[in-house]
Amino acid sequence: MRAIQIDRFGTPDILDVVEVPEPELGRGSGEVLIRTVATSINPVDDKTRDGAIGEGAPPLPMTLGWDLAGVVVDGGSTGLRPGERVIAMSHQLSTGRGTWADLVVLPAQAVAPAPRSVSLSEAATLPLPGLTALQTLDWLAVEPGERLLIAGAAGAVGGLALQIARARGVEVDALVSREAQVAFARDHGAGLVTTDRDALRDRHYDAVFDTFGAFVTEAVTDGGRYASVATQAGPVPDLSSRGVRTTVNQVREDGAGLTELSELVDQGSLRLRVHAAFSLHDVRAAHARFRQGGLSGKITLLF
Ligand SMILES: NC(=O)c1ccc[n+]([C@@H]2O[C@H](COP(=O)([O-])OP(=O)(O)OC[C@H]3O[C@@H](n4cnc5c(N)ncnc54)[C@H](OP(=O)(O)O)[C@@H]3O)[C@@H](O)[C@H]2O)c1
């Protein structure tokens, strides 16, 4: 079968489509064999290929990829049936199980039904950013009527967090990077939308969801909550003297969370965005486009 692998670190032109042995289902182990239809590129894939992860990355050669939308080939003992449309997130860095391959074996707990109302190409944009948004909002524990600031609200994680928070009845304001993103945030229910962080000073948000390491700590109220997912930006400054709880949240495999996300899509509460779709044979061009930035949705790869 085909897999997108790297055997060294570097720019997108080190990416190759190679032939590798098909993975085997461990009988009775609660695993499922999935045929990949589509996947998407996340910042972690770019950093992994680049060698920016350092120690802790799987050994070379490695198959890349966290997101997966596909069809069950063999559900083993899990109850999943052949032909079911599914989505999954594989924690590629900790398990080495990359999703950019024709066939992928994953634990059933990492798999969920795909949304019925969108294509598998669109569904492939959901797992990693969706779970990051959902799990971080759960940590922030924002209640209906509370006020949340999302920094990077038009990005992959931020755009989904905005929509999930609005579906939960939370008031959301948005910090975005450029004028083109203002309309997106407004259209998806944000109140105040700004490119100027000084406009957020003293607005006393109950919670802040920081997707790019903005550290707009002056915007959170005393006793509030501040979560970053920008691991590379380092820890959130210590705000304990103001009674503010802080975290740098790390996404986890979570089939139940994916089921919740699929339902939100099918209810019309979560709209997914594909900026451009590439064939897996054009993976180098896909990575180059991802690195260029200025995106208004995800880059997907079609198998
Ligand atoms: N901890 C975890 O488990 C976890 C999970 C998922 C993602 N992450 C990390 O979270 C980050 C976001 O991921 P993503 O997939 O959402 O990336 P993304 O789609 O690139 O979103 C980042 C957003 O932040 C915006 N932004 C960047 N700098 C800004 C600035 N100075 N002012 C205002 N907005 C700014 C970007 O705007 P532009 O498009 O204009 O640059 C973009 O809209 C990445 O660093 C990723 O590695 C961590």
PDB file of C-alpha atoms in Angstrom, residues 2-4 17 35-39 68-69 99-103 278-280 301-303:
ATOM      1  CA  ARG A   2       0.976   3.641  -0.368  1.00  0.00           C
ATOM      2  CA  ALA A   3       2.138   5.826   2.523  1.00  0.00           C
ATOM      3  CA  ILE A   4       3.513   9.349   2.737  1.00  0.00           C
ATOM      4  CA  VAL A  17       4.872   8.391  -1.543  1.00  0.00           C
ATOM      5  CA  ARG A  35      -9.190   2.602   4.314  1.00  0.00           C
ATOM      6  CA  THR A  36      -8.193   6.264   4.114  1.00  0.00           C
ATOM      7  CA  VAL A  37     -10.217   8.467   1.769  1.00  0.00           C
ATOM      8  CA  ALA A  38      -8.949  11.871   2.909  1.00  0.00           C
ATOM      9  CA  THR A  39      -6.703  13.516   5.478  1.00  0.00           C
ATOM     10  CA  LEU A  68      -8.291  10.579   8.993  1.00  0.00           C
ATOM     11  CA  ALA A  69     -11.614  10.248   7.192  1.00  0.00           C
ATOM     12  CA  THR A  99      -2.690   8.375   9.004  1.00  0.00           C
ATOM     13  CA  TRP A 100      -1.223   9.316   5.616  1.00  0.00           C
ATOM     14  CA  ALA A 101      -1.466   5.783   4.250  1.00  0.00           C
ATOM     15  CA  ASP A 102      -3.986   3.738   2.262  1.00  0.00           C
ATOM     16  CA  LEU A 103      -4.756   1.539   5.307  1.00  0.00           C
ATOM     17  CA  PHE A 278      -4.605  17.966  -3.297  1.00  0.00           C
ATOM     18  CA  SER A 279      -3.982  14.427  -4.545  1.00  0.00           C
ATOM     19  CA  LEU A 280      -1.558  12.520  -2.314  1.00  0.00           C
ATOM     20  CA  LEU A 301      -5.047  15.298   0.825  1.00  0.00           C
ATOM     21  CA  LEU A 302      -7.154  12.836  -1.168  1.00  0.00           C
ATOM     22  CA  PHE A 303      -6.200   9.147  -1.442  1.00  0.00           C
TER      23      PHE A 303
END
